[in-house]
PDB file of C-alpha atoms and ligand atoms in Angstrom:
ATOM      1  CA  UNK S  96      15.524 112.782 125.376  1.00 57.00           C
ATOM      2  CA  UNK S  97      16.495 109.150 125.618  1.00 67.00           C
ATOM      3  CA  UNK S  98      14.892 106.964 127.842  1.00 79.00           C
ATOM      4  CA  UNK S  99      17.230 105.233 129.677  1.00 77.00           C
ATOM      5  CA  UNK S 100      15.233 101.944 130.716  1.00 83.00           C
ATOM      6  CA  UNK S 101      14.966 101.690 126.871  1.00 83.00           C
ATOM      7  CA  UNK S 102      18.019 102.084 126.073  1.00 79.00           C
ATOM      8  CA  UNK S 103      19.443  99.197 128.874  1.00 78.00           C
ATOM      9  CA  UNK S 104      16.646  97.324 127.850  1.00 84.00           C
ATOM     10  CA  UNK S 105      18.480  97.936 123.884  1.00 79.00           C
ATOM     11  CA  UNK S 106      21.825  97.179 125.440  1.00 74.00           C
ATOM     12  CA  UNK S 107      20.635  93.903 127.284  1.00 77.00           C
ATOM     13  CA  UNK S 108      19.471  92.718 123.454  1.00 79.00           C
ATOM     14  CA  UNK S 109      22.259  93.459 121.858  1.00 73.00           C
ATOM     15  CA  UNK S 110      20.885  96.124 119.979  1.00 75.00           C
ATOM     16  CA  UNK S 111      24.607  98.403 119.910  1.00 67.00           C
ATOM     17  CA  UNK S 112      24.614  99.310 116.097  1.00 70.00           C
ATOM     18  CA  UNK S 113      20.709 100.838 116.818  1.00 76.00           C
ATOM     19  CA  UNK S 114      22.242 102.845 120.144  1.00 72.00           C
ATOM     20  CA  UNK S 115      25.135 104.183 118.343  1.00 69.00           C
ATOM     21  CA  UNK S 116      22.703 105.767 115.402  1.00 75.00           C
ATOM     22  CA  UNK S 117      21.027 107.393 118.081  1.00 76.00           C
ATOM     23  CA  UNK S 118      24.262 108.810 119.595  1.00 73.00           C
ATOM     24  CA  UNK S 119      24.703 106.505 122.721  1.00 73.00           C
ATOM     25  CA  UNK S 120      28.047 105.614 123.772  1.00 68.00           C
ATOM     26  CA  UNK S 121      28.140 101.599 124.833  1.00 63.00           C
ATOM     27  CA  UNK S 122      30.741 100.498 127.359  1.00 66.00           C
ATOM     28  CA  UNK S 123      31.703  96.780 128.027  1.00 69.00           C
ATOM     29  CA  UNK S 124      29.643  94.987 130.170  1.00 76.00           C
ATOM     30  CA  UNK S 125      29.066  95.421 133.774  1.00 82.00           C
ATOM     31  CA  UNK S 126      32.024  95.648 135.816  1.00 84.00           C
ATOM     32  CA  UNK S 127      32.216  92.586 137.924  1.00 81.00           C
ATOM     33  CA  UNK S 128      35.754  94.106 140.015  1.00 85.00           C
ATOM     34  CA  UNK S 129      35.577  96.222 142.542  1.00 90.00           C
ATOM     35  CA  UNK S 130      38.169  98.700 140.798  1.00 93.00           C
ATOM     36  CA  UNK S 131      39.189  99.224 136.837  1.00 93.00           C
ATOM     37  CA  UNK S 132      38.644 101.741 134.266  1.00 93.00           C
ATOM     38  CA  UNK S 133      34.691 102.110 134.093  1.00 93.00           C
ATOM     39  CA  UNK S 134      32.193 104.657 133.562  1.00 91.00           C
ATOM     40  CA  UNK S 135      29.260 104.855 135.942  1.00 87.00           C
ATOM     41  CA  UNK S 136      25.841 104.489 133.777  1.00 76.00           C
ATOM     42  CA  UNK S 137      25.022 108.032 134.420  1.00 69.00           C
ATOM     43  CA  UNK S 138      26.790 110.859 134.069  1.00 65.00           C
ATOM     44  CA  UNK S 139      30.148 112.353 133.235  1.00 73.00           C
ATOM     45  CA  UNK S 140      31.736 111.407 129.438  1.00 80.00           C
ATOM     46  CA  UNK S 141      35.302 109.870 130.714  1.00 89.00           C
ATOM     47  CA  UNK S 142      36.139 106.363 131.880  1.00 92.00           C
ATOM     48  CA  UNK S 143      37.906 106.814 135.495  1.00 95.00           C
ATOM     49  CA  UNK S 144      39.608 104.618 137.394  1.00 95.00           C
ATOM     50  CA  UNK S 145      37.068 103.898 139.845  1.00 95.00           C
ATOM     51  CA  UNK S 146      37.650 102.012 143.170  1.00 95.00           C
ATOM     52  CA  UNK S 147      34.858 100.915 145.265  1.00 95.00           C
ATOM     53  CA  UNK S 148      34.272 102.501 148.396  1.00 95.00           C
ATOM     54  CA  UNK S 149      30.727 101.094 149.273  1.00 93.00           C
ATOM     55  CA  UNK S 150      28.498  98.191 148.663  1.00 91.00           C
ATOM     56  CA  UNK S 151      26.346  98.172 152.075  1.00 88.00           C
ATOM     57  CA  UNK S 152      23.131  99.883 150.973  1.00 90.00           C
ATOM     58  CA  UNK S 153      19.957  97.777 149.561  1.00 92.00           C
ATOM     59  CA  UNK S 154      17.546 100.133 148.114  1.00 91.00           C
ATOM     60  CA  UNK S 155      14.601 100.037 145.577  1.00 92.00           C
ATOM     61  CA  UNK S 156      16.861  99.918 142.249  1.00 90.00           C
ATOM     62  CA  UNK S 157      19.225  96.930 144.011  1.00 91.00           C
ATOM     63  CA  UNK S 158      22.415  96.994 145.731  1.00 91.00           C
ATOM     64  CA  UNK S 159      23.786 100.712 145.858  1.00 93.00           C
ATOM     65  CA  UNK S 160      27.253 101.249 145.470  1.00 93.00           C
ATOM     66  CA  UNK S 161      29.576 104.367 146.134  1.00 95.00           C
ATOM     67  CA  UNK S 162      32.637 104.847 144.147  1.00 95.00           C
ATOM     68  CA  UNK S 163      36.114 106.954 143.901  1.00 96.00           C
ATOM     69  CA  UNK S 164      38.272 107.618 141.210  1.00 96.00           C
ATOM     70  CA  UNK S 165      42.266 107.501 142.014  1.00 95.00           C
ATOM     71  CA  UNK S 166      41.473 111.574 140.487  1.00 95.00           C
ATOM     72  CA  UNK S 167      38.746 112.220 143.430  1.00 95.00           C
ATOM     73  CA  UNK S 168      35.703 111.741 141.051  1.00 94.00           C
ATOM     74  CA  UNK S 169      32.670 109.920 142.928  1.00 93.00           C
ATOM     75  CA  UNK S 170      29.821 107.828 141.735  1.00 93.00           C
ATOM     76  CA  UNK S 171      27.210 106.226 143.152  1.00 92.00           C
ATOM     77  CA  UNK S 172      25.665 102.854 141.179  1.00 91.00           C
ATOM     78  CA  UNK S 173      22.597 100.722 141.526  1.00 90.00           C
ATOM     79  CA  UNK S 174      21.941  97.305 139.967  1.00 86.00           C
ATOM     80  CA  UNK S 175      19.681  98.832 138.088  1.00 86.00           C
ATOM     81  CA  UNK S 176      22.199 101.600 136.366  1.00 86.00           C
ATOM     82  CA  UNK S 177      25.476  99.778 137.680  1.00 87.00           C
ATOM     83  CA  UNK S 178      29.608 100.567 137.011  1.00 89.00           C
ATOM     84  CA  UNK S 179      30.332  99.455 133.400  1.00 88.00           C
ATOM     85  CA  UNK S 180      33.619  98.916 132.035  1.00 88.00           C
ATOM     86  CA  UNK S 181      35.293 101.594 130.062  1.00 85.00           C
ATOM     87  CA  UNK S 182      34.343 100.519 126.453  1.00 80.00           C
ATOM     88  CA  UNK S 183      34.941 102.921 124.235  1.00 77.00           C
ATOM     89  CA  UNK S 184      35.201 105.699 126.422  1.00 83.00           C
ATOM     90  CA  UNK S 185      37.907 107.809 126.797  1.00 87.00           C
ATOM     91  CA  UNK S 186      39.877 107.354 129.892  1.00 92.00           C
ATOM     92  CA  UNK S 187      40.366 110.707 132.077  1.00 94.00           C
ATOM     93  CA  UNK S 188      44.048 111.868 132.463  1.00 95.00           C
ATOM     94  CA  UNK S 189      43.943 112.837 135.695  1.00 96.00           C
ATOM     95  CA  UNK S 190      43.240 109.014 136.407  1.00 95.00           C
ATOM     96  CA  UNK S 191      46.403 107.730 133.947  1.00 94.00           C
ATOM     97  CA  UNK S 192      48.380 110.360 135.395  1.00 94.00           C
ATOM     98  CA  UNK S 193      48.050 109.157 138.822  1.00 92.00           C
ATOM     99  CA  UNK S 194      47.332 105.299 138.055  1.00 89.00           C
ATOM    100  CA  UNK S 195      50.958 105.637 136.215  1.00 87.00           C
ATOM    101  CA  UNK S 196      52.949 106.642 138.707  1.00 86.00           C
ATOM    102  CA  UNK S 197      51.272 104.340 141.143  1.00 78.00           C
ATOM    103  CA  UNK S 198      52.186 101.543 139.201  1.00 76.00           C
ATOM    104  CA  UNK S 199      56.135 102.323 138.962  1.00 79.00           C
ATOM    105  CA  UNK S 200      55.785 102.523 142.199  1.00 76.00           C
ATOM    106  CA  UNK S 201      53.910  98.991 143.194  1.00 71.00           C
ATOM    107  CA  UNK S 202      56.464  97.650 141.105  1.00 69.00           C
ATOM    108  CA  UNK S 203      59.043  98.889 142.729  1.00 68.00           C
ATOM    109  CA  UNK S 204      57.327  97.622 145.487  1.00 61.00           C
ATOM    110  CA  UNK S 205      56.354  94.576 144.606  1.00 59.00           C
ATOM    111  CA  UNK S 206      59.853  93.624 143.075  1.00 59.00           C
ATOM    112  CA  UNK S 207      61.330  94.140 146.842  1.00 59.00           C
ATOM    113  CA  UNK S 208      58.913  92.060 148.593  1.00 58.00           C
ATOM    114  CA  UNK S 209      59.895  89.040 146.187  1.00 55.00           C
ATOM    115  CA  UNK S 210      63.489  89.711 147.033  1.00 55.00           C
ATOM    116  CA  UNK S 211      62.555  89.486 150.152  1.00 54.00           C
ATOM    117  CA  UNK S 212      60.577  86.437 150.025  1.00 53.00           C
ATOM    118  CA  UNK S 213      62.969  84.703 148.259  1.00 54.00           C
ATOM    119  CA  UNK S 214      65.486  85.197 150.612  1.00 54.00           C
ATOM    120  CA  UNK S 215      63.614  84.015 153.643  1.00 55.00           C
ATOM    121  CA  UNK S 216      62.503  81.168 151.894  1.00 52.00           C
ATOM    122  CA  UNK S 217      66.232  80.285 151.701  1.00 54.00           C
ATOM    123  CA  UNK S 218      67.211  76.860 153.673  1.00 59.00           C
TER     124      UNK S 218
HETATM  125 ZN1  LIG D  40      39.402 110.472 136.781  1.00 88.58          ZN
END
């Protein structure tokens, strides 16, 4: 069993080539936006697309955080074992699925609204 102060205390050095020969996974750093492809420090083995939900709650490991994934998937985070960015994780499909056909349709979306804009804009 890994402990996992020692092994953020690896990741904080640096130490990534010593954590992958013992089998841990490293993500990019922290997540700093409040939604993106991440993977919470603790459980689960897929990136998600994560939005958060919840930021309001100070507790003894930091600023707690509550989380949903566009696929339903929830995580809470703590300063201490906080959201990290996707890495080299693999990102879960349920997630793409959805995120993809959100997309098409923000920018369907978004292409009216500047049509729209444009126009009013108009002398
Ligand atoms: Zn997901």
């Amino acid at each position: 069993m890994i402990d996992m102060q020692e092994v953020i205390d690896m990741a904080r050095a640096g130490k990534f080539e010593e954590l992958a020969a013992r089998g841990v996974q490293i993500t990019d750093g922290k997540l700093e936006q409040i939604e993106g492809w991440a993977k919470p420090f603790f459980g689960g083995s897929r990136a998600h697309y994560f939005i958060q939900i919840a930021a309001d709650t100070i507790g003894k490991h930091g600023r707690y955080r509550g989380w949903k994934a566009v696929c339903g998937a929830e995580a809470t985070t703590h300063d201490k074992a906080p959201m990290f960015g996707m890495g080299s994780w693999q990102r879960c499909k349920s997630c793409l699925r959805k995120r993809n056909a959100e997309r098409s349709a923000d920018a369907t979306v978004s292409l009216h609204t500047k049509d729209m804009t444009r126009q009013e804009s108009r002398p």
